[in-house]
Amino acid sequence: MKFSDLLSMSVNNLRRRKLRTFLTVLGVLIGTASIVVMVSLGIGFNELTMEQIASYGSLTEVSVYSNAMWGGNESSKDPNYMTDDVIAQFERIDHVDAASPLLETSVLMTQGAYQAYINLVGVSQSYMKNIPLKEGRIPEPGNRDLQMIVGNMVARNFSNPKSNRYGFYDDSSSIPDIDFINRPMFVIFDMDAYYQSQNGGTGEGGTTVKPPKKYLIPTAGLVEGGAEDWNNYSYSVYVDLDALKAQLKQIFKKKPIPNQPTNKKGKPYNYFIYQQAIVEVDDMNNVTAVQKAITDMGFQANSNMEWLEQSQKQAKMVQALLGGIGAVSLFVAAIGIANTMMMSIYERTKEIGILKVLGCDMNNIRNMFLLESGFIGFLGGITGILFSYGVSFLINRFLSGRFMSNMPGDLSRIPPWLSLTAVGFAIFVGMAAGFFPALRAMKLSPLAAIRNE
Amino acid sequence: MTEKKSPMIQVKNLYKVYKVGNSKVYALNGVDFTIYKGEFCAIVGPSGSGKSTLLNMLAGLEKPSKGEIVIGGSHIEKLSENQLVSFRRKHVGFIFQSYNLLQTMNAVENVALPLSFRGVTKKARNEKAKEYIKLVGLEKQMKHMANEMSGGQQQRVGIARALAVDPKIIFADEPTGNLDSKTTREILNLMQKIVREQNQTLVMVTHDNYIAKFADRQFHIVDGKIFKIEEQHHEEQHHEEQQHEDTKEDMGYEEG
Ligand SMILES: Nc1ncnc2c1ncn2[C@@H]1O[C@H](COP(=O)(O)OP(=O)(O)OP(=O)(O)O)[C@@H](O)[C@H]1O
Ligand SMILES: [Mg+2]
């Protein structure tokens, strides 16, 4: 028997038994879809957890704090300050890609009637590149003039001192209308002098202090996100580290710089001391080791890793649960597919008997039934995948939003490998389920097969 | 006269016993006979006498309980299922008492089906199928599905299906059971003619003595035993037959 004859006979059989074929395909469809949707939920949940963690900051980042920042003065030896030397040491630790120091200083910003105390952070170029921007761009490297990258929630810090509304704005419409890009923003660095002049007070020498100089500082970019979307960069204003150092040196000269510690005699150090540093690790798996190395150097180190491990444990539990349900649905699906397939083959025992009487080769009969059941498995698998995409869409559209409003992103995800595996599985189960009853029918004598009702 | 013919089917001491509950039914109870090449034989007997059982066993559709069936030198009862299928594909046409057409196919497709098992191309087998459908008088029902035909029409499709493959042996179980007397005569004449022309061996089961008269020999069977063998003389055909100085044809059935 020619293969083309075999194929056309199989296809004809499916075509001529439309209802039977439809019902069998439907059985496979439901089986396939139930597995795919289950697994897609498991995958979605896992990825969602990872994304959520990643959204709070990079997973390969370690934040280092100096615990000797304040009050280290009591011990006789020099406190454990984070200086450029220490940063260089961090960079020499194995698996560390880069270490960027953060130099923080409090400033007063004013625009019109509004003012705010803002944490101005000097950061390296590599750090700045990681900040997602809504508009504008990061300042050119090597530019000595200060240019600001402004957090998307900084405007909330502004208030009008005259209206006495030191506000916590729980309603986004009442946030003051601060425009960083188009209107001038003045920055006062020397806060001591500002207070003294505000109070009309006198300085150390009893001389009246004149108000400190205001600097007009342009804004280069705005951090991504609306006034409600919190992220790591929302509440700070970032400037280039070197530019900030230069600016501070120029303003304060020999005077102590605010936020910078002083030695025992109350004199400032002649180098900058950082409050915080960000260490980039090459791989997620090395974060814990690097963190330990930094702690051993006498600094405090935090990363998302600890939290991630916690969340991963949780995610694993949920996955085990969904996996269990998935395994059950896999089993049920396989039985469902096998059942419909077997019923349709048992019905055809008589046909197999006739084919044998007419001299159809046993291998041909077997191949014919394998082709048919494989084809049904294929049809059911493909339509099942399409159906799953539909269900997945509905879940993401209506369910995710309602029950997990704190988690943006799709709850059900169908990666290509899942689709392919599911179709393969449907074909396999279909063939296996079609094969064994066909084999049984072939083992019967033709007469017994024909008499089989 | 019979010595000159080569034996086609030899049956020796054949038994078929069915167990029904605790009792045994002897459907065949020690049958012996020989059928020669080119012969048209009828197996005649009342209902339930074991005719169909005998025929099914000759075609290898069922295993005998005891005894030998030798067809063209091979022991049918010893062949495996695979070899039996191959034997039927190459040498046998079978006409069922209950038609047994494939429900998912129309008349032409049913007739063409056994040809496809022999690897005949689609065009050739459709032509041949149509030719035989016309011979049995069904040119108007060519595209009818099995359940869209009357019993007699289905029976004729079954006959066409068996004849179309040009088998060496044709087994027919009540081939005209559902036909009126005129159609019966036409079909029997047709079968007789085809079988004579191609020197095929035809074994036909019937309970009708009139139909049995068409055969060269009649085996009368009652309660699973042959009790009488009658010879019929069809004069003109006999002359024809004696002209055939048949060489023994190869009847091997290798698997595949
Ligand atoms: N599968 C079976 N199991 C038990 N008994 C059977 C079976 N098949 C046939 N028989 C019995 O064997 C006997 C012969 O049956 P068979 O079908 O050969 O009769 P038949 O001569 O063809 O009759 P009919 O002319 O009615 O077709 C009957 O008594 C029947 O009851
Ligand atoms: Mg019968």
XYZ file of C-alpha atoms and ligand atoms in Angstrom:
741
model
C 0.000 0.000 0.000
C 1.360 3.393 -0.941
C 1.911 6.008 1.737
C -0.171 8.541 -0.170
C -3.077 6.062 -0.187
C -2.587 5.488 3.522
C -2.616 9.216 4.189
C -5.673 9.965 2.078
C -7.510 7.055 3.661
C -6.737 8.323 7.157
C -7.766 11.864 6.314
C -10.933 10.558 4.634
C -11.817 8.585 7.709
C -11.528 11.711 9.815
C -13.510 13.759 7.320
C -16.326 11.286 6.965
C -16.762 10.880 10.712
C -17.053 14.556 11.424
C -18.882 14.343 14.725
C -16.642 11.602 16.097
C -13.537 13.484 14.996
C -14.850 16.724 16.438
C -15.620 15.170 19.808
C -12.263 13.437 20.013
C -10.422 16.607 19.054
C -12.470 18.442 21.670
C -11.363 15.940 24.298
C -7.719 16.456 23.384
C -8.252 20.213 23.258
C -9.611 20.373 26.782
C -6.868 18.117 28.067
C -4.133 20.164 26.438
C -5.601 23.490 27.468
C -5.967 22.467 31.104
C -2.296 21.544 31.331
C -1.096 24.599 29.470
C -3.149 27.028 31.537
C -2.007 25.441 34.803
C 1.640 25.511 33.835
C 1.306 29.031 32.452
C 0.026 30.176 35.859
C 3.010 28.583 37.573
C 5.445 30.198 35.163
C 3.642 33.531 35.393
C 3.718 33.519 39.177
C 7.404 32.716 39.285
C 8.384 35.338 36.746
C 6.122 37.872 38.386
C 7.883 37.386 41.711
C 11.272 37.818 40.068
C 10.122 40.922 38.229
C 8.699 42.408 41.362
C 11.963 41.910 43.196
C 13.939 43.254 40.286
C 11.726 46.344 40.186
C 12.872 47.293 43.672
C 16.414 47.403 42.462
C 18.943 45.348 40.733
C 19.452 41.833 42.039
C 23.200 42.044 41.575
C 23.582 45.215 43.587
C 24.962 45.442 47.125
C 24.421 48.648 49.087
C 27.232 49.404 51.503
C 26.854 51.763 54.462
C 29.468 53.007 56.848
C 28.418 52.293 60.403
C 31.035 54.679 61.719
C 29.510 57.713 60.092
C 28.443 59.363 63.257
C 29.773 58.810 66.706
C 32.771 56.786 65.659
C 34.764 59.457 67.452
C 34.811 57.703 70.790
C 37.266 55.041 69.789
C 40.917 56.056 69.733
C 41.719 54.968 66.221
C 40.324 56.552 63.129
C 36.762 55.434 62.429
C 36.059 53.149 59.533
C 35.172 55.717 56.908
C 34.367 54.943 53.307
C 36.863 56.838 51.259
C 38.018 56.561 47.674
C 40.643 54.081 48.870
C 37.989 51.865 50.386
C 35.932 52.055 47.209
C 38.996 50.895 45.296
C 39.312 48.000 47.750
C 35.716 47.030 47.100
C 36.455 46.895 43.416
C 39.278 44.452 44.049
C 36.969 41.911 45.699
C 36.360 38.870 43.491
C 33.267 39.019 41.280
C 32.814 42.759 41.778
C 32.271 44.570 38.502
C 32.176 48.099 39.817
C 31.758 50.066 43.014
C 30.251 53.511 42.894
C 30.238 55.789 45.900
C 27.257 57.983 46.785
C 27.930 61.389 48.277
C 24.846 62.735 49.958
C 24.271 66.265 51.076
C 21.148 68.033 52.273
C 20.199 71.161 50.395
C 17.306 73.558 50.271
C 15.623 74.032 46.947
C 13.261 76.869 46.192
C 10.996 77.644 43.319
C 8.591 80.539 43.613
C 6.868 80.371 46.984
C 7.699 76.714 47.493
C 10.728 75.206 49.142
C 11.927 71.771 50.101
C 14.760 70.010 51.895
C 16.181 67.637 49.404
C 18.762 64.920 49.570
C 21.210 65.743 46.830
C 23.194 62.696 45.822
C 26.438 62.749 43.918
C 26.846 59.561 41.919
C 29.213 58.102 39.352
C 28.434 58.011 35.653
C 27.845 54.263 35.702
C 25.286 54.623 38.473
C 23.523 57.387 36.616
C 23.250 55.265 33.501
C 21.072 52.810 35.438
C 18.472 55.413 36.330
C 15.449 55.052 34.050
C 14.509 58.443 32.642
C 11.090 59.719 31.664
C 12.551 62.643 29.785
C 15.833 64.440 29.265
C 19.183 62.670 29.498
C 21.957 62.169 31.959
C 24.604 64.933 32.141
C 27.662 64.620 29.954
C 30.608 63.036 31.730
C 33.327 65.496 32.631
C 30.931 68.424 32.677
C 31.940 70.484 35.683
C 28.600 72.291 36.003
C 25.945 70.646 38.135
C 22.997 69.218 36.292
C 20.227 67.399 38.110
C 18.353 64.167 37.531
C 15.170 64.631 39.532
C 13.169 61.816 41.131
C 9.557 61.502 40.037
C 8.228 62.055 43.556
C 10.501 64.901 44.601
C 7.744 67.452 43.999
C 5.918 66.027 47.006
C 8.603 67.436 49.284
C 7.843 71.004 48.358
C 5.650 73.177 50.470
C 4.867 76.813 50.973
C 6.312 77.900 54.363
C 3.917 80.854 54.530
C 0.770 78.751 54.120
C 1.921 76.510 56.941
C 1.043 73.474 54.995
C 3.883 71.100 55.636
C 2.250 68.619 53.599
C 1.893 65.024 53.252
C 0.011 64.946 50.008
C -2.226 61.957 49.892
C -4.016 63.336 46.923
C -1.935 63.766 43.816
C -3.907 66.813 42.660
C -2.761 68.808 45.693
C 0.944 68.234 45.021
C 2.482 71.658 44.354
C 3.039 72.504 40.780
C 6.813 72.330 40.570
C 8.396 72.475 37.159
C 12.011 71.451 37.110
C 12.534 71.705 33.410
C 11.036 75.050 32.430
C 11.237 77.165 35.562
C 14.386 78.079 37.486
C 15.263 76.008 40.542
C 17.465 77.624 43.171
C 19.621 75.549 45.465
C 21.146 76.621 48.778
C 24.036 74.462 49.927
C 25.140 76.228 53.082
C 22.245 75.393 55.342
C 23.873 76.678 58.587
C 24.307 80.096 57.135
C 20.777 79.998 55.846
C 19.306 79.254 59.262
C 21.378 81.880 60.942
C 20.385 84.502 58.437
C 16.781 83.404 58.664
C 16.750 83.916 62.383
C 18.454 87.245 61.891
C 21.035 85.689 64.116
C 24.687 86.196 64.506
C 27.596 84.034 63.545
C 30.503 82.819 65.623
C 32.191 86.159 65.747
C 28.975 88.017 66.563
C 28.881 89.361 63.072
C 25.635 89.298 61.223
C 25.587 86.482 58.728
C 24.550 87.433 55.279
C 22.236 84.990 53.513
C 24.164 82.273 51.628
C 24.453 82.314 47.926
C 21.671 80.686 45.868
C 22.704 78.670 42.883
C 20.576 78.251 39.803
C 20.973 74.624 38.823
C 19.462 73.256 35.604
C 17.666 69.921 35.396
C 18.953 67.459 32.836
C 16.384 64.697 33.222
C 13.394 63.355 35.125
C 13.169 59.866 36.583
C 10.579 57.627 34.973
C 7.205 57.130 36.645
C 4.177 59.222 37.619
C 3.745 61.061 40.893
C 2.391 57.845 42.457
C 4.816 55.213 41.169
C 7.501 54.656 43.721
C 10.860 53.327 42.738
C 14.379 53.386 44.103
C 15.111 56.807 42.628
C 11.823 58.553 43.357
C 12.709 60.826 46.248
C 16.270 61.931 45.471
C 17.976 64.348 43.165
C 21.091 63.019 41.472
C 24.103 64.932 40.204
C 27.499 63.976 38.900
C 29.824 63.011 41.763
C 32.880 64.921 40.589
C 30.843 67.991 39.774
C 29.298 67.896 43.243
C 32.691 67.536 44.918
C 34.018 70.492 42.996
C 30.965 72.540 43.823
C 31.133 71.735 47.545
C 34.848 72.526 47.718
C 34.252 75.819 46.019
C 31.407 76.805 48.349
C 32.780 75.663 51.674
C 36.495 76.097 51.125
C 38.074 75.191 54.469
C 34.820 75.100 56.450
C 33.311 71.769 57.393
C 30.920 70.531 54.805
C 27.499 69.507 56.116
C 26.969 65.737 56.298
C 30.740 65.215 56.295
C 32.287 64.031 59.563
C 35.025 65.947 61.277
C 38.056 64.712 63.137
C 38.528 64.906 66.891
C 39.479 68.499 66.728
C 36.321 69.334 64.836
C 38.225 69.975 61.644
C 37.094 68.523 58.365
C 39.107 65.835 56.600
C 40.777 66.854 53.441
C 39.072 64.067 51.514
C 35.463 63.162 51.000
C 33.818 60.473 53.042
C 30.947 58.621 51.509
C 27.808 57.620 53.326
C 26.941 54.897 50.913
C 28.354 52.923 48.044
C 26.776 50.641 45.490
C 28.741 47.543 44.544
C 27.823 45.783 41.315
C 28.368 42.019 41.387
C 28.843 40.061 38.157
C 26.312 37.341 38.948
C 23.321 36.890 41.248
C 24.878 33.772 42.753
C 27.952 35.647 43.966
C 26.079 38.400 45.749
C 26.066 36.666 49.124
C 29.816 36.025 49.019
C 30.614 39.618 48.095
C 28.279 40.846 50.774
C 30.135 38.787 53.345
C 33.533 40.086 52.191
C 32.320 43.668 52.628
C 30.861 42.956 56.064
C 34.205 41.482 57.072
C 35.848 44.774 56.131
C 33.719 46.421 58.795
C 30.911 47.872 56.735
C 27.258 47.248 56.644
C 26.124 45.613 53.416
C 22.578 45.015 52.224
C 21.220 43.473 49.049
C 17.929 42.256 47.651
C 19.399 38.783 47.830
C 18.194 38.055 51.351
C 14.755 39.139 50.433
C 14.925 37.316 47.141
C 15.789 34.073 48.907
C 12.806 34.547 51.136
C 10.507 35.268 48.220
C 11.944 32.425 46.207
C 11.130 30.013 48.998
C 7.579 31.297 48.920
C 7.419 31.150 45.143
C 8.715 27.577 45.220
C 5.910 26.580 47.530
C 3.290 28.134 45.283
C 4.963 26.507 42.291
C 4.937 23.130 43.970
C 1.238 23.594 44.574
C 0.517 24.645 40.987
C 2.856 21.935 39.747
C 0.844 19.409 41.732
C -2.383 20.658 40.230
C -0.667 20.670 36.829
C 0.437 17.061 37.268
C -3.083 16.057 38.203
C -4.511 17.884 35.205
C -1.840 16.267 33.026
C -2.964 12.900 34.254
C -6.641 13.718 33.824
C -5.938 15.100 30.361
C -3.999 12.010 29.335
C -6.824 9.794 30.538
C -9.399 11.976 28.804
C -7.508 11.891 25.533
C -6.908 8.160 25.840
C -10.546 7.534 26.658
C -12.026 9.370 23.694
C -9.423 7.907 21.383
C -9.982 4.363 22.616
C -13.743 4.620 22.300
C -13.446 5.749 18.713
C -11.038 2.927 17.892
C -13.091 0.244 19.656
C -16.030 1.306 17.532
C -13.948 0.431 14.531
C -12.939 -3.077 15.495
C -15.303 -4.339 12.814
C -13.647 -2.140 10.229
C -10.267 -3.583 11.169
C -11.718 -7.067 10.706
C -12.999 -6.204 7.216
C -9.652 -4.694 6.280
C -7.951 -7.909 7.339
C -10.357 -10.057 5.321
C -9.690 -7.874 2.288
C -5.963 -8.421 2.774
C -4.793 -5.106 4.137
C -1.335 -5.552 5.587
C -1.226 -5.419 9.379
C 1.512 -2.795 9.301
C -0.629 -0.671 7.025
C -3.591 -0.956 9.362
C -1.411 -0.005 12.312
C 0.109 2.959 10.475
C -3.310 4.102 9.346
C -4.594 4.204 12.906
C -1.415 5.809 14.163
C -1.736 8.491 11.505
C -5.341 9.129 12.401
C -4.825 9.312 16.135
C -1.661 11.339 15.686
C -3.569 13.736 13.480
C -6.329 14.049 16.043
C -3.696 14.656 18.717
C -2.138 17.326 16.511
C -5.446 19.072 15.801
C -6.438 18.899 19.462
C -3.023 20.106 20.553
C -3.013 23.083 18.190
C -6.575 24.151 18.983
C -5.856 23.522 22.655
C -2.928 25.929 22.495
C -5.054 28.552 20.765
C -7.745 28.063 23.374
C -5.133 28.362 26.138
C -3.954 31.671 24.721
C -7.548 32.852 24.882
C -8.008 31.716 28.484
C -4.621 33.145 29.383
C -5.650 36.470 27.874
C -8.892 36.498 29.853
C -7.074 35.642 33.097
C -4.567 38.423 32.541
C -7.261 40.844 31.521
C -9.790 40.294 34.269
C -8.396 38.191 37.076
C -4.862 39.544 37.595
C -6.078 43.081 37.999
C -8.773 42.187 40.480
C -6.940 39.880 42.841
C -3.366 41.012 42.530
C -3.553 44.729 41.997
C -0.215 45.170 43.725
C 1.446 43.024 41.078
C 1.464 44.547 37.644
C 2.239 42.153 34.807
C 0.713 39.010 33.358
C -0.254 36.245 35.736
C -0.534 33.613 33.020
C 2.330 33.255 30.577
C 2.727 30.726 27.776
C 6.319 30.536 26.552
C 6.943 28.929 23.136
C 8.520 25.815 24.647
C 5.315 25.183 26.567
C 3.237 25.372 23.377
C 5.553 22.995 21.538
C 5.730 20.537 24.431
C 1.956 20.578 24.789
C 1.389 19.820 21.094
C 4.008 17.089 21.251
C 2.363 15.664 24.328
C -1.083 15.716 22.693
C 0.255 13.907 19.623
C 2.057 11.364 21.784
C -0.889 10.614 24.054
C -3.217 10.526 21.047
C -1.011 8.036 19.230
C -0.470 5.870 22.290
C -4.172 5.882 23.096
C -5.057 5.044 19.505
C -2.331 2.464 19.131
C -3.201 0.001 21.856
C -6.884 -0.551 21.044
C -5.925 -0.826 17.367
C -3.317 -3.416 18.316
C -5.905 -5.348 20.287
C -8.316 -5.276 17.353
C -5.588 -6.507 15.034
C -4.798 -9.451 17.284
C -8.402 -10.672 17.039
C -9.196 -13.078 14.244
C -10.948 -11.203 11.433
C -14.208 -12.962 12.134
C -14.135 -12.119 15.831
C -13.347 -8.519 14.918
C -16.232 -8.329 12.447
C -18.666 -9.825 14.955
C -17.510 -7.326 17.569
C -20.219 -4.758 18.051
C -11.762 -36.688 -15.591
C -11.088 -35.370 -12.091
C -7.608 -36.895 -12.102
C -6.543 -34.478 -14.789
C -7.326 -31.463 -12.630
C -4.970 -30.134 -10.040
C -6.408 -29.879 -6.527
C -6.822 -26.329 -5.251
C -8.362 -26.861 -1.844
C -7.977 -30.017 0.207
C -9.874 -30.387 3.452
C -9.076 -33.289 5.750
C -10.979 -34.293 8.855
C -12.001 -30.739 9.713
C -13.666 -29.952 13.044
C -14.915 -26.742 14.540
C -16.249 -26.848 18.060
C -17.789 -23.842 19.780
C -18.176 -23.809 23.506
C -21.453 -22.255 24.547
C -21.698 -22.228 28.303
C -21.003 -25.776 29.397
C -22.187 -27.451 26.224
C -20.258 -27.892 22.989
C -21.594 -27.017 19.535
C -20.086 -29.091 16.719
C -20.402 -26.560 13.878
C -18.189 -28.818 11.738
C -18.008 -32.467 12.570
C -15.323 -34.165 10.450
C -15.369 -32.763 6.934
C -13.263 -34.131 4.033
C -13.307 -32.971 0.411
C -11.183 -31.667 -2.420
C -11.918 -28.784 -4.746
C -10.042 -28.516 -8.031
C -8.666 -25.552 -9.846
C -11.195 -23.750 -11.991
C -14.098 -25.446 -10.318
C -17.362 -23.810 -9.268
C -18.535 -25.493 -6.084
C -21.623 -24.913 -4.009
C -21.946 -25.707 -0.345
C -25.606 -26.404 0.270
C -27.436 -27.018 3.480
C -30.111 -25.830 5.856
C -29.663 -22.871 8.151
C -27.247 -23.536 10.999
C -25.684 -26.550 9.281
C -22.172 -25.027 9.385
C -21.808 -23.640 5.844
C -20.522 -20.233 6.839
C -18.231 -21.790 9.415
C -16.657 -24.001 6.749
C -16.224 -21.145 4.312
C -14.687 -18.838 6.942
C -12.191 -21.502 7.821
C -11.231 -22.058 4.188
C -10.502 -18.335 3.889
C -8.468 -18.364 7.107
C -10.838 -16.044 8.931
C -11.048 -18.502 11.802
C -8.848 -21.291 13.107
C -10.194 -24.851 12.946
C -10.422 -26.864 16.159
C -8.885 -29.871 14.445
C -7.999 -31.007 10.915
C -6.130 -29.725 7.880
C -6.856 -27.207 5.151
C -4.365 -27.242 2.312
C -4.725 -24.556 -0.333
C -2.271 -24.621 -3.233
C 0.079 -26.754 -1.179
C 0.094 -24.631 1.976
C -1.421 -25.529 5.305
C -3.773 -22.628 6.041
C -4.343 -23.675 9.636
C -0.639 -23.264 10.377
C -0.208 -19.760 8.976
C 0.227 -16.749 11.246
C -2.227 -13.863 11.189
C 0.214 -11.861 9.050
C 0.668 -14.674 6.554
C -3.077 -15.203 6.339
C -3.634 -11.553 5.523
C -0.977 -11.737 2.844
C -2.513 -14.974 1.492
C -5.931 -13.378 1.182
C -4.540 -10.217 -0.385
C -2.818 -12.208 -3.121
C -5.245 -15.036 -3.820
C -8.658 -14.602 -2.221
C -11.822 -12.651 -2.886
C -14.402 -12.910 -0.144
C -18.112 -12.129 -0.429
C -19.845 -11.795 2.948
C -23.328 -12.928 3.830
C -23.732 -9.574 5.597
C -21.956 -7.425 2.916
C -19.493 -5.768 5.342
C -18.849 -2.663 3.283
C -16.885 0.149 4.877
C -19.440 2.699 6.015
C -17.158 5.669 5.421
C -16.725 4.937 1.718
C -18.932 5.087 -1.357
C -19.510 2.197 -3.740
C -16.529 2.866 -6.007
C -14.166 3.424 -3.089
C -15.283 0.189 -1.467
C -14.568 -1.770 -4.632
C -11.248 -0.004 -5.166
C -10.102 -0.543 -1.570
C -8.588 -4.061 -1.869
C -6.759 -2.922 -5.003
C -5.070 -0.161 -3.011
C -3.658 -2.823 -0.665
C -1.901 -4.301 -3.676
C -0.334 -0.968 -4.523
C -2.442 -0.322 -7.648
C -2.393 3.357 -8.598
C -5.430 5.424 -7.841
C -6.330 5.963 -11.475
C -6.061 2.308 -12.434
C -8.040 1.062 -9.459
C -10.828 3.589 -9.876
C -11.197 2.564 -13.517
C -11.343 -1.078 -12.603
C -13.776 -0.412 -9.746
C -16.113 1.494 -12.045
C -15.948 -1.287 -14.606
C -17.030 -3.913 -12.059
C -19.674 -1.636 -10.535
C -21.177 -1.378 -14.017
C -20.994 -5.135 -14.478
C -23.126 -5.687 -11.364
C -25.568 -3.043 -12.618
C -24.928 -0.208 -10.202
C -23.722 2.602 -12.482
C -26.328 4.909 -10.918
C -25.219 4.167 -7.356
C -21.476 4.699 -7.851
C -21.247 7.619 -5.448
C -23.628 6.196 -2.862
C -22.278 5.566 0.594
C -22.837 2.098 2.038
C -25.851 3.165 4.096
C -27.380 4.914 1.101
C -27.945 1.644 -0.752
C -30.466 -1.173 -0.480
C -29.414 -4.547 0.867
C -29.269 -6.047 -2.622
C -27.235 -3.126 -3.908
C -24.769 -3.457 -1.059
C -24.524 -7.151 -1.777
C -23.661 -6.434 -5.391
C -20.988 -3.927 -4.314
C -19.574 -6.727 -2.142
C -19.512 -9.039 -5.161
C -17.828 -6.417 -7.313
C -15.252 -5.866 -4.549
C -14.344 -9.551 -4.499
C -14.199 -9.932 -8.295
C -12.278 -6.729 -9.023
C -9.005 -8.024 -7.570
C -8.908 -11.026 -9.990
C -8.361 -13.544 -7.189
C -7.468 -17.168 -7.795
C -10.155 -18.259 -5.353
C -13.467 -16.594 -4.590
C -15.365 -17.474 -1.445
C -18.979 -16.359 -1.533
C -21.349 -16.628 1.423
C -24.931 -16.447 0.186
C -23.929 -13.925 -2.496
C -27.461 -13.569 -3.825
C -29.393 -13.881 -0.567
C -30.925 -10.440 -0.915
C -31.563 -10.356 -4.642
C -34.734 -11.011 -6.631
C -34.752 -14.051 -8.887
C -34.015 -12.094 -12.076
C -31.060 -10.230 -10.618
C -29.912 -13.448 -8.973
C -29.754 -15.150 -12.352
C -27.924 -12.225 -13.932
C -25.362 -12.029 -11.131
C -24.793 -15.769 -11.078
C -24.331 -15.846 -14.830
C -21.910 -12.973 -14.529
C -19.905 -14.708 -11.809
C -19.918 -17.934 -13.728
C -18.675 -16.159 -16.831
C -15.893 -14.256 -15.075
C -14.759 -17.324 -13.177
C -14.676 -19.447 -16.341
C -12.837 -16.817 -18.339
C -10.122 -16.367 -15.764
C -10.052 -19.979 -14.605
C -10.800 -18.964 -11.049
C -12.024 -21.293 -8.360
C -15.356 -20.286 -6.837
C -16.747 -21.678 -3.601
C -20.260 -20.511 -2.888
C -22.463 -21.111 0.125
C -26.217 -21.261 -0.385
C -29.305 -22.876 1.065
C -31.161 -22.594 -2.233
C -31.138 -25.688 -4.441
C -31.986 -23.669 -7.550
C -28.921 -21.459 -7.093
C -26.780 -24.505 -6.338
C -27.610 -25.838 -9.799
C -25.300 -23.211 -11.307
C -22.330 -24.990 -9.724
C -20.268 -27.839 -11.157
C -20.449 -29.709 -7.901
C -22.645 -29.416 -4.836
C -21.528 -30.368 -1.347
C -24.577 -31.072 0.761
C -23.900 -30.409 4.391
C -26.120 -31.185 7.377
C -25.194 -30.760 11.036
C -21.556 -30.128 10.211
C -21.124 -33.206 8.040
C -21.055 -33.701 4.285
C -23.613 -36.288 3.423
C -23.786 -35.991 -0.369
C -21.710 -34.632 -3.265
C -23.636 -34.015 -6.490
C -22.112 -33.355 -9.899
C -23.793 -31.144 -12.422
C -23.101 -31.304 -16.147
C -22.887 -27.967 -17.901
C -22.083 -29.309 -21.328
C -20.732 -26.371 -23.332
C -18.529 -25.131 -20.496
C -16.942 -28.538 -20.066
C -15.555 -28.462 -23.566
C -13.999 -25.125 -22.824
C -12.560 -26.343 -19.593
C -10.872 -29.357 -21.046
C -9.026 -27.138 -23.464
C -7.227 -25.537 -20.522
C -4.130 -27.650 -20.004
C -3.282 -25.882 -16.823
C 0.213 -25.576 -15.666
C 0.473 -25.545 -11.939
C 0.597 -21.972 -10.823
C 2.688 -20.805 -7.975
C 0.650 -20.394 -4.865
C 3.297 -19.304 -2.393
C 2.343 -16.611 0.054
C 5.314 -15.018 1.523
C 4.728 -12.364 4.093
C 4.636 -8.691 3.340
N -19.250 -17.931 17.386
C -20.072 -18.963 17.588
N -20.242 -19.414 18.847
C -21.036 -20.471 19.080
N -21.707 -21.106 18.156
C -21.575 -20.710 16.882
C -20.755 -19.610 16.539
N -20.810 -19.440 15.203
C -21.645 -20.394 14.729
N -22.100 -21.142 15.734
C -22.976 -22.285 15.586
O -22.439 -23.119 14.595
C -23.473 -23.619 13.786
C -23.189 -23.332 12.337
O -23.257 -21.961 12.102
P -23.087 -21.333 10.654
O -23.043 -19.859 10.782
O -21.961 -21.979 10.003
O -24.436 -21.752 9.953
P -24.872 -21.567 8.438
O -24.930 -22.901 7.841
O -24.019 -20.543 7.800
O -26.365 -21.004 8.600
P -27.124 -19.875 7.715
O -27.579 -20.516 6.493
O -28.245 -19.472 8.596
O -26.147 -18.779 7.500
C -24.774 -22.997 14.279
O -25.446 -23.942 15.048
C -24.344 -21.852 15.115
O -25.233 -21.677 16.202
Mg -24.229 -18.541 7.088
